[in-house]
Coordinates of C-alpha atoms and ligand atoms in Angstrom, one line a residue:
M9 CA -25.7 -34.9 -89.6
A10 CA -29.5 -35.3 -89.1
A11 CA -30.8 -34.1 -85.8
D12 CA -31.4 -36.9 -83.3
R13 CA -34.8 -36.2 -81.8
R14 CA -34.4 -38.8 -79.0
T15 CA -34.4 -38.0 -75.3
V16 CA -32.1 -39.8 -72.9
I17 CA -32.9 -40.0 -69.2
E18 CA -30.2 -41.5 -67.0
N19 CA -28.9 -42.0 -63.5
C20 CA -32.3 -42.8 -62.0
A21 CA -33.8 -45.8 -60.2
I22 CA -36.4 -47.5 -62.5
A23 CA -39.4 -49.5 -61.5
T24 CA -40.6 -50.9 -64.8
V25 CA -43.7 -52.7 -63.5
D26 CA -43.3 -55.2 -66.3
A27 CA -44.4 -58.8 -65.9
Q28 CA -41.3 -59.7 -63.9
D29 CA -41.4 -56.5 -61.9
T30 CA -37.9 -55.6 -63.2
E31 CA -36.2 -52.8 -61.3
H32 CA -32.8 -51.1 -61.8
A33 CA -31.1 -49.3 -58.9
T34 CA -29.5 -47.0 -61.4
G35 CA -30.6 -47.1 -65.0
H36 CA -31.4 -45.2 -68.2
L37 CA -34.3 -44.8 -70.6
V38 CA -34.2 -43.7 -74.3
L39 CA -37.4 -42.1 -75.6
A40 CA -38.0 -41.8 -79.4
G41 CA -41.0 -39.9 -80.6
D42 CA -44.1 -41.2 -78.6
R43 CA -42.4 -44.5 -77.6
I44 CA -39.9 -45.9 -75.3
E45 CA -37.0 -47.1 -77.5
S46 CA -34.9 -48.8 -74.9
L47 CA -34.1 -48.9 -71.2
G48 CA -31.8 -50.8 -68.9
P49 CA -29.3 -50.7 -66.0
G50 CA -26.4 -48.3 -65.8
P51 CA -25.7 -45.4 -68.1
A52 CA -27.1 -45.0 -71.6
P53 CA -25.2 -46.9 -74.3
E54 CA -22.6 -45.3 -76.5
G55 CA -23.8 -43.7 -79.7
L56 CA -26.4 -41.4 -78.1
E57 CA -24.1 -38.3 -77.8
N58 CA -26.1 -36.2 -80.2
V59 CA -29.6 -36.7 -78.8
A60 CA -31.9 -33.7 -78.6
R61 CA -32.2 -33.9 -74.8
R62 CA -30.3 -35.5 -72.0
I63 CA -31.8 -35.5 -68.5
D64 CA -29.6 -36.3 -65.5
A65 CA -32.2 -37.9 -63.2
T66 CA -29.9 -38.5 -60.3
G67 CA -31.9 -38.9 -57.1
H68 CA -35.1 -39.9 -58.9
L69 CA -37.3 -42.9 -59.4
A70 CA -38.8 -43.5 -62.9
T71 CA -42.1 -45.3 -63.0
P72 CA -44.9 -45.7 -65.6
G73 CA -47.3 -42.8 -65.5
L74 CA -50.2 -43.3 -63.1
V75 CA -53.5 -44.4 -64.6
N76 CA -56.8 -43.2 -63.0
T77 CA -59.7 -45.5 -63.6
H78 CA -62.6 -43.8 -61.9
H79 CA -63.5 -40.1 -61.5
H80 CA -66.3 -37.6 -61.9
F81 CA -64.7 -34.3 -63.0
Y82 CA -67.8 -32.1 -62.6
Q83 CA -67.7 -32.7 -58.8
W84 CA -64.6 -30.4 -58.6
L85 CA -67.2 -27.7 -58.2
T86 CA -69.0 -29.3 -55.2
R87 CA -66.0 -30.3 -53.0
G88 CA -66.4 -30.1 -49.3
L89 CA -70.2 -30.5 -49.2
A90 CA -72.2 -33.1 -47.2
T91 CA -69.0 -34.3 -45.6
D92 CA -70.6 -36.5 -43.0
H93 CA -73.0 -38.5 -45.1
N94 CA -73.1 -42.0 -46.4
L95 CA -73.4 -42.6 -50.2
F96 CA -77.2 -42.4 -50.6
D97 CA -77.7 -39.4 -48.3
W98 CA -74.7 -37.7 -49.9
L99 CA -76.1 -38.3 -53.4
V100 CA -79.6 -37.0 -52.5
A101 CA -78.0 -33.9 -50.9
L102 CA -76.0 -33.1 -54.1
Y103 CA -78.2 -34.2 -57.0
P104 CA -80.2 -30.9 -57.1
T105 CA -77.0 -28.9 -57.3
W106 CA -75.4 -31.2 -59.9
A107 CA -78.6 -30.9 -62.0
R108 CA -77.7 -27.2 -62.6
I109 CA -74.3 -27.7 -64.3
D110 CA -73.6 -26.3 -67.7
E111 CA -70.9 -26.4 -70.3
A112 CA -68.6 -23.7 -68.9
M113 CA -68.8 -25.2 -65.4
V114 CA -68.0 -28.7 -66.7
H115 CA -65.1 -27.4 -68.7
A116 CA -63.6 -25.6 -65.7
A117 CA -64.2 -28.6 -63.4
A118 CA -62.5 -30.9 -66.0
Q119 CA -59.5 -28.5 -66.1
G120 CA -59.2 -28.5 -62.3
S121 CA -59.5 -32.3 -62.0
L122 CA -57.1 -33.0 -64.8
A123 CA -54.5 -30.4 -63.6
M124 CA -54.5 -31.8 -60.1
M125 CA -54.0 -35.3 -61.3
A126 CA -51.4 -34.5 -64.0
R127 CA -49.1 -32.5 -61.6
G128 CA -49.2 -35.5 -59.3
G129 CA -48.0 -38.0 -61.9
V130 CA -51.2 -39.1 -63.7
T131 CA -50.7 -39.6 -67.4
T132 CA -53.9 -41.4 -68.2
A133 CA -57.2 -40.0 -66.8
M134 CA -60.8 -40.9 -67.1
D135 CA -64.1 -39.1 -66.4
H136 CA -67.3 -40.9 -65.7
H137 CA -69.8 -38.2 -66.6
Y138 CA -73.5 -39.0 -66.1
V139 CA -75.3 -35.7 -65.4
F140 CA -76.6 -34.2 -68.6
P141 CA -79.2 -31.5 -67.8
R142 CA -81.4 -30.5 -70.7
G143 CA -80.0 -27.5 -72.5
S144 CA -76.7 -27.6 -70.7
G145 CA -74.6 -27.7 -73.9
D146 CA -72.1 -30.2 -75.3
L147 CA -70.7 -31.4 -72.0
S148 CA -68.8 -34.4 -73.5
A149 CA -66.9 -32.1 -76.0
A150 CA -66.1 -29.7 -73.2
I151 CA -64.5 -32.5 -71.1
I152 CA -62.6 -34.0 -74.0
T153 CA -61.3 -30.6 -75.1
A154 CA -59.9 -29.9 -71.6
A155 CA -58.1 -33.3 -71.6
R156 CA -56.7 -32.7 -75.1
D157 CA -55.5 -29.2 -74.3
M158 CA -53.7 -30.5 -71.2
G159 CA -52.0 -33.3 -73.1
V160 CA -53.3 -36.1 -70.8
R161 CA -54.3 -39.4 -72.3
F162 CA -58.1 -39.8 -71.6
T163 CA -61.1 -42.1 -71.5
L164 CA -64.5 -40.5 -71.3
A165 CA -67.0 -42.9 -69.8
R166 CA -70.3 -41.4 -71.2
G167 CA -72.6 -42.0 -68.3
S168 CA -76.4 -41.8 -68.1
M169 CA -79.2 -42.0 -65.6
D170 CA -82.9 -42.8 -66.6
R171 CA -84.3 -44.2 -63.3
G172 CA -85.7 -41.2 -61.5
E173 CA -87.5 -41.2 -58.2
S174 CA -90.9 -42.0 -59.8
D175 CA -89.4 -45.2 -61.2
G176 CA -88.0 -46.2 -57.8
G177 CA -84.6 -44.7 -58.4
L178 CA -82.5 -42.5 -56.2
P179 CA -82.0 -39.3 -58.4
P180 CA -84.8 -36.8 -58.7
D181 CA -86.8 -37.0 -62.0
F182 CA -85.4 -33.7 -63.3
A183 CA -81.8 -35.0 -63.1
V184 CA -82.3 -38.0 -65.5
E185 CA -82.5 -38.5 -69.3
T186 CA -84.9 -40.8 -71.1
L187 CA -83.7 -44.2 -72.2
D188 CA -83.7 -43.3 -75.9
D189 CA -82.0 -40.0 -75.4
A190 CA -79.3 -41.6 -73.2
L191 CA -78.6 -44.3 -75.8
A192 CA -78.6 -42.0 -78.8
A193 CA -76.3 -39.4 -77.1
T194 CA -73.9 -42.2 -76.0
E195 CA -73.7 -43.6 -79.5
E196 CA -73.1 -40.2 -81.0
T197 CA -70.3 -39.5 -78.4
V198 CA -68.6 -42.8 -79.3
R199 CA -68.8 -42.1 -83.1
R200 CA -67.5 -38.6 -82.7
H201 CA -64.7 -39.0 -80.2
H202 CA -63.6 -42.6 -79.8
D203 CA -60.1 -43.1 -81.4
T204 CA -59.1 -46.7 -82.2
S205 CA -55.6 -45.8 -83.6
P206 CA -52.4 -46.8 -81.9
G207 CA -51.4 -44.4 -79.2
A208 CA -54.9 -42.9 -79.0
M209 CA -55.2 -39.9 -76.7
T210 CA -59.1 -40.0 -76.5
Q211 CA -61.3 -43.1 -76.1
V212 CA -65.0 -43.4 -75.0
A213 CA -66.7 -46.0 -73.0
V214 CA -70.5 -46.7 -72.4
A215 CA -71.2 -46.0 -68.8
P216 CA -74.8 -46.0 -67.3
C217 CA -74.3 -44.7 -63.7
S218 CA -75.4 -47.4 -61.2
P219 CA -78.2 -50.0 -60.6
F220 CA -80.1 -47.5 -58.4
S221 CA -80.2 -44.7 -61.1
V222 CA -80.5 -46.7 -64.3
S223 CA -83.3 -48.8 -65.7
T224 CA -82.7 -52.5 -66.4
E225 CA -83.4 -51.8 -70.1
L226 CA -80.6 -49.1 -70.2
M227 CA -78.2 -51.5 -68.6
R228 CA -79.1 -54.2 -71.1
Q229 CA -79.2 -52.0 -74.2
G230 CA -76.1 -50.1 -73.1
A231 CA -74.1 -53.4 -73.0
E232 CA -75.4 -54.2 -76.5
L233 CA -74.5 -50.8 -77.8
A234 CA -70.9 -51.0 -76.4
R235 CA -70.4 -54.4 -78.0
R236 CA -71.8 -53.3 -81.3
L237 CA -69.5 -50.3 -81.3
G238 CA -66.5 -52.2 -80.0
V239 CA -65.9 -50.0 -76.9
R240 CA -65.7 -50.7 -73.2
L241 CA -68.3 -50.7 -70.5
H242 CA -68.1 -48.9 -67.1
T243 CA -70.4 -48.5 -64.1
H244 CA -70.6 -48.3 -60.3
G245 CA -71.1 -51.7 -58.6
S246 CA -71.4 -53.2 -55.1
E247 CA -70.4 -49.9 -53.4
T248 CA -72.5 -50.0 -50.2
V249 CA -74.8 -52.2 -48.1
E250 CA -77.7 -49.9 -49.1
E251 CA -77.1 -50.6 -52.8
E252 CA -77.1 -54.4 -52.0
K253 CA -80.4 -54.0 -50.2
F254 CA -81.8 -52.0 -53.1
C255 CA -80.8 -54.7 -55.6
H256 CA -82.4 -57.4 -53.5
E257 CA -85.6 -55.5 -53.1
L258 CA -86.0 -54.4 -56.7
F259 CA -84.4 -57.2 -58.7
G260 CA -84.6 -60.1 -56.2
M261 CA -80.8 -60.6 -56.4
G262 CA -77.5 -59.1 -55.4
P263 CA -75.6 -56.6 -57.6
T264 CA -73.2 -59.1 -59.3
D265 CA -76.0 -61.5 -60.3
Y266 CA -77.9 -58.4 -61.5
F267 CA -74.9 -57.4 -63.6
E268 CA -74.6 -60.9 -65.0
S269 CA -78.3 -61.0 -65.9
T270 CA -78.0 -57.7 -67.9
G271 CA -74.8 -58.6 -69.8
W272 CA -72.5 -56.7 -67.6
L273 CA -69.8 -59.2 -66.7
G274 CA -66.9 -59.5 -69.2
D275 CA -63.4 -58.6 -70.0
D276 CA -64.6 -55.4 -71.7
V277 CA -66.2 -54.2 -68.4
W278 CA -64.7 -52.4 -65.4
M279 CA -66.7 -51.4 -62.4
A280 CA -66.0 -48.8 -59.7
H281 CA -65.8 -49.9 -56.0
C282 CA -66.9 -53.5 -55.7
V283 CA -66.7 -53.3 -52.0
H284 CA -69.4 -55.7 -51.0
M285 CA -68.4 -58.8 -52.9
N286 CA -68.7 -62.4 -51.6
D287 CA -66.5 -65.3 -52.7
S288 CA -68.8 -66.2 -55.6
D289 CA -69.0 -62.6 -56.8
I290 CA -65.2 -62.4 -56.9
A291 CA -65.1 -65.8 -58.7
A292 CA -67.5 -64.5 -61.3
F293 CA -65.4 -61.4 -61.9
A294 CA -62.3 -63.6 -62.2
R295 CA -64.0 -66.1 -64.6
T296 CA -65.2 -63.3 -66.9
G297 CA -62.2 -61.0 -66.6
T298 CA -64.4 -58.1 -65.3
G299 CA -62.2 -55.3 -64.0
V300 CA -62.4 -53.3 -60.8
A301 CA -61.6 -49.6 -60.1
H302 CA -60.6 -49.6 -56.4
C303 CA -61.2 -46.2 -54.8
P304 CA -60.0 -46.5 -51.2
S305 CA -60.2 -42.8 -50.2
S306 CA -63.8 -42.4 -51.5
N307 CA -64.8 -45.6 -49.8
A308 CA -63.4 -44.3 -46.5
R309 CA -64.9 -40.8 -47.0
L310 CA -68.4 -42.3 -47.5
A311 CA -67.9 -45.1 -44.9
A312 CA -68.7 -47.7 -47.7
G313 CA -66.3 -50.4 -46.5
I314 CA -63.1 -52.1 -47.5
A315 CA -62.9 -53.8 -50.9
R316 CA -61.4 -57.3 -50.8
V317 CA -58.5 -56.3 -53.2
P318 CA -56.0 -59.0 -52.0
D319 CA -58.7 -61.7 -52.6
M320 CA -59.5 -60.2 -56.0
L321 CA -55.8 -60.2 -57.0
A322 CA -55.3 -63.7 -55.8
A323 CA -58.3 -64.8 -57.9
G324 CA -56.9 -63.0 -61.0
V325 CA -59.4 -60.1 -61.2
P326 CA -57.9 -57.1 -63.0
V327 CA -57.8 -54.2 -60.5
G328 CA -56.8 -50.5 -61.0
L329 CA -57.1 -47.5 -58.8
G330 CA -59.5 -44.5 -58.9
V331 CA -59.7 -41.3 -57.0
D332 CA -63.5 -41.2 -57.6
G333 CA -65.2 -37.8 -57.8
T334 CA -63.8 -35.0 -55.8
A335 CA -67.1 -34.5 -53.9
S336 CA -66.1 -37.7 -52.1
N337 CA -62.3 -37.4 -52.2
E338 CA -61.5 -33.7 -51.9
S339 CA -57.8 -34.2 -52.8
G340 CA -58.3 -35.7 -56.3
E341 CA -54.8 -37.0 -56.3
L342 CA -54.0 -40.5 -57.4
H343 CA -50.5 -41.0 -55.9
T344 CA -52.1 -40.8 -52.4
E345 CA -54.4 -43.7 -53.5
L346 CA -51.3 -46.0 -53.8
R347 CA -50.7 -45.4 -50.1
N348 CA -54.3 -45.5 -49.1
A349 CA -54.9 -48.7 -51.0
L350 CA -52.1 -50.3 -49.1
L351 CA -53.0 -49.0 -45.7
I352 CA -56.7 -49.5 -45.9
N353 CA -56.4 -53.1 -47.0
R354 CA -54.0 -53.8 -44.1
L355 CA -56.9 -52.7 -41.8
G356 CA -59.1 -55.3 -43.5
A357 CA -59.3 -59.1 -43.0
H358 CA -55.8 -59.8 -44.3
R359 CA -53.7 -57.5 -42.2
E360 CA -50.0 -57.6 -42.8
K361 CA -50.4 -60.0 -45.7
A362 CA -52.5 -57.5 -47.6
L363 CA -50.9 -55.4 -50.4
T364 CA -47.2 -54.8 -50.7
A365 CA -45.7 -51.5 -51.9
R366 CA -45.0 -53.0 -55.3
Q367 CA -48.5 -54.4 -55.6
A368 CA -49.8 -50.9 -54.8
L369 CA -47.7 -49.3 -57.6
R370 CA -48.8 -52.0 -60.0
L371 CA -52.5 -51.2 -59.2
G372 CA -51.9 -47.6 -60.0
T373 CA -50.1 -48.3 -63.3
H374 CA -50.3 -51.6 -65.1
G375 CA -53.6 -52.6 -63.2
G376 CA -55.2 -49.4 -64.4
A377 CA -54.0 -49.8 -67.9
R378 CA -55.5 -53.3 -67.9
V379 CA -59.0 -52.3 -66.8
L380 CA -59.0 -49.5 -69.4
G381 CA -58.0 -52.0 -72.1
R382 CA -54.7 -50.3 -72.8
A383 CA -52.2 -52.6 -71.2
D384 CA -50.6 -53.4 -74.6
E385 CA -49.6 -49.7 -74.9
I386 CA -49.2 -48.2 -71.4
G387 CA -48.9 -49.1 -67.7
S388 CA -45.3 -50.4 -67.7
L389 CA -41.9 -49.2 -68.9
E390 CA -40.9 -51.5 -71.8
P391 CA -39.3 -51.0 -75.2
G392 CA -42.0 -50.3 -77.8
K393 CA -44.6 -49.0 -75.3
L394 CA -45.8 -45.4 -75.3
A395 CA -43.6 -43.0 -73.5
D396 CA -45.9 -42.3 -70.5
L397 CA -43.7 -42.0 -67.5
V398 CA -42.9 -40.0 -64.3
L399 CA -39.7 -38.9 -62.6
W400 CA -40.3 -38.7 -58.9
R401 CA -37.8 -36.8 -56.8
M402 CA -36.6 -39.0 -54.0
D403 CA -33.5 -37.1 -52.6
T404 CA -35.3 -34.4 -50.6
L405 CA -36.0 -34.3 -46.8
A406 CA -39.3 -36.2 -47.3
H407 CA -37.8 -39.4 -48.9
A408 CA -34.0 -39.3 -48.9
S409 CA -33.5 -41.6 -45.9
I410 CA -36.1 -44.2 -46.9
A411 CA -34.4 -47.5 -47.7
D412 CA -35.9 -48.2 -51.1
P413 CA -37.5 -45.8 -53.7
V414 CA -40.6 -47.8 -54.3
T415 CA -41.2 -48.1 -50.6
A416 CA -40.6 -44.3 -50.4
L417 CA -43.1 -43.6 -53.2
V418 CA -45.9 -45.7 -51.7
F419 CA -45.4 -45.5 -47.9
G420 CA -43.8 -42.0 -47.8
A421 CA -45.2 -38.5 -48.2
A422 CA -46.5 -37.5 -51.7
A423 CA -43.4 -37.4 -53.8
P424 CA -42.6 -34.3 -55.9
V425 CA -42.9 -34.9 -59.7
T426 CA -39.9 -33.4 -61.4
A427 CA -41.1 -34.5 -64.9
S428 CA -44.0 -36.3 -66.4
F429 CA -44.3 -37.4 -70.0
V430 CA -47.3 -38.4 -72.1
N431 CA -46.6 -39.8 -75.6
G432 CA -43.0 -38.6 -75.1
R433 CA -44.2 -35.0 -74.5
Q434 CA -43.3 -33.5 -71.2
I435 CA -46.4 -32.0 -69.5
V436 CA -45.1 -31.4 -66.0
E437 CA -41.8 -29.8 -64.8
N438 CA -40.9 -29.5 -61.1
G439 CA -44.5 -30.0 -60.0
R440 CA -46.0 -27.4 -62.3
L441 CA -48.0 -28.0 -65.5
L442 CA -46.3 -27.0 -68.7
T443 CA -49.6 -27.3 -70.7
A444 CA -51.9 -25.0 -68.6
D445 CA -51.9 -22.2 -66.2
E446 CA -52.7 -23.6 -62.8
D447 CA -53.4 -20.3 -61.1
A448 CA -55.8 -19.3 -63.9
I449 CA -57.6 -22.7 -63.5
A450 CA -57.8 -22.2 -59.7
R451 CA -59.4 -18.8 -60.3
T452 CA -61.8 -20.1 -63.0
T453 CA -62.9 -23.1 -61.0
R454 CA -63.5 -21.0 -57.9
A455 CA -65.7 -18.6 -59.9
E456 CA -67.6 -21.5 -61.5
A457 CA -68.1 -23.2 -58.2
R458 CA -69.6 -20.0 -56.8
R459 CA -71.8 -19.5 -59.8
L460 CA -73.1 -23.1 -59.5
A461 CA -73.8 -22.5 -55.8
R462 CA -75.7 -19.3 -56.6
I463 CA -77.8 -20.9 -59.3
A464 CA -78.5 -23.9 -57.1
G465 CA -79.6 -21.6 -54.3
H466 CA -77.2 -22.4 -51.5
A467 CA -74.9 -19.4 -51.7
Ligands
ZN17 ZN1 -68.0 -42.8 -58.7

């Protein structure tokens, strides 16, 4: 008899996050290769006695793998600095250090960032990398290699900055590229690394950094480049009141109007933060299908404000969650963002009618898949979709007495990850990575953080 390579997972609660929010109090999943073959309530059907692997997931909740939609991996090396600054002061404090990064540092930081997310249930990660010091090596390849080696699905948002201080921008001139260099390097990164095949593990987006660090020409030509190459667009937008003021002074309009004028609203665009949005900004995002990466912890850390996520969802704006860089969210874990998204929005204008636990889980899974343009393949547990899923342990002291497992996951303490699968391959077991040595990564990132501090002259 031919070996049956399938995996059966049974006896767990399942939150599918499909269009109907289907849940099973006790159910099963069958994985075949890189896909989910079937799932449903109760035990697995007969005829699956000879599968390669059978997991008794009693006491667990199965959800789609978490999808992170905004991050800056390199910041893993500058965590815990400038902890009492707002965005602009924090950036100005850190740019000189960031301008000294090199390939070995960026690779180590990517490993640290990816490991922290993966062991906490992230199956799809992204990195918005926009600092490319001259002579620093092939940073994009270093980041992509780290993700590939760890087995995490990945989007590299190839960032850029070309508006230095002498052009009215925020970053120092030595930290920026030229317009032509930024565009050429971005195009080369897409051509070398962007995978359009089904189940792709590596994709690339075009991602100039922000209105206050990028020329209008780079915004415009970046949008044209992405559309010519058929890839997505990402940037920071409407993060702080200072940015809004900057846009009015320099461009004579607010950030959303500026984005519209440069070709940056559309269903192939997602933007980090979007905190300072008025009703017509939200309507413009909804009308054009522009997505949002909501980063509640980072917004709180930098005192940026509270994004109007309930209003965005009501208007039909696609919204995912992001940890943002770990220099403004030292934890770097996405499952805590489910909780923070919910709690922070309840502090905002809508109070108790803000997000529910199930909406928070949807933001961190299907919502993220949507803004990354991958919702047809990931973000929910459905037959035919890629087998990216997490088994959260819910029968320990932390969660066992909480009435319902989705409530326990979102409102409760960070839940232990018993198993996490990407493309049907298990990458985490009992909270530890199977694809990398966490202790070695901790040592390497510490050494690289110290080396960066030494080179930058503050250690
Ligand atoms: Zn960011």
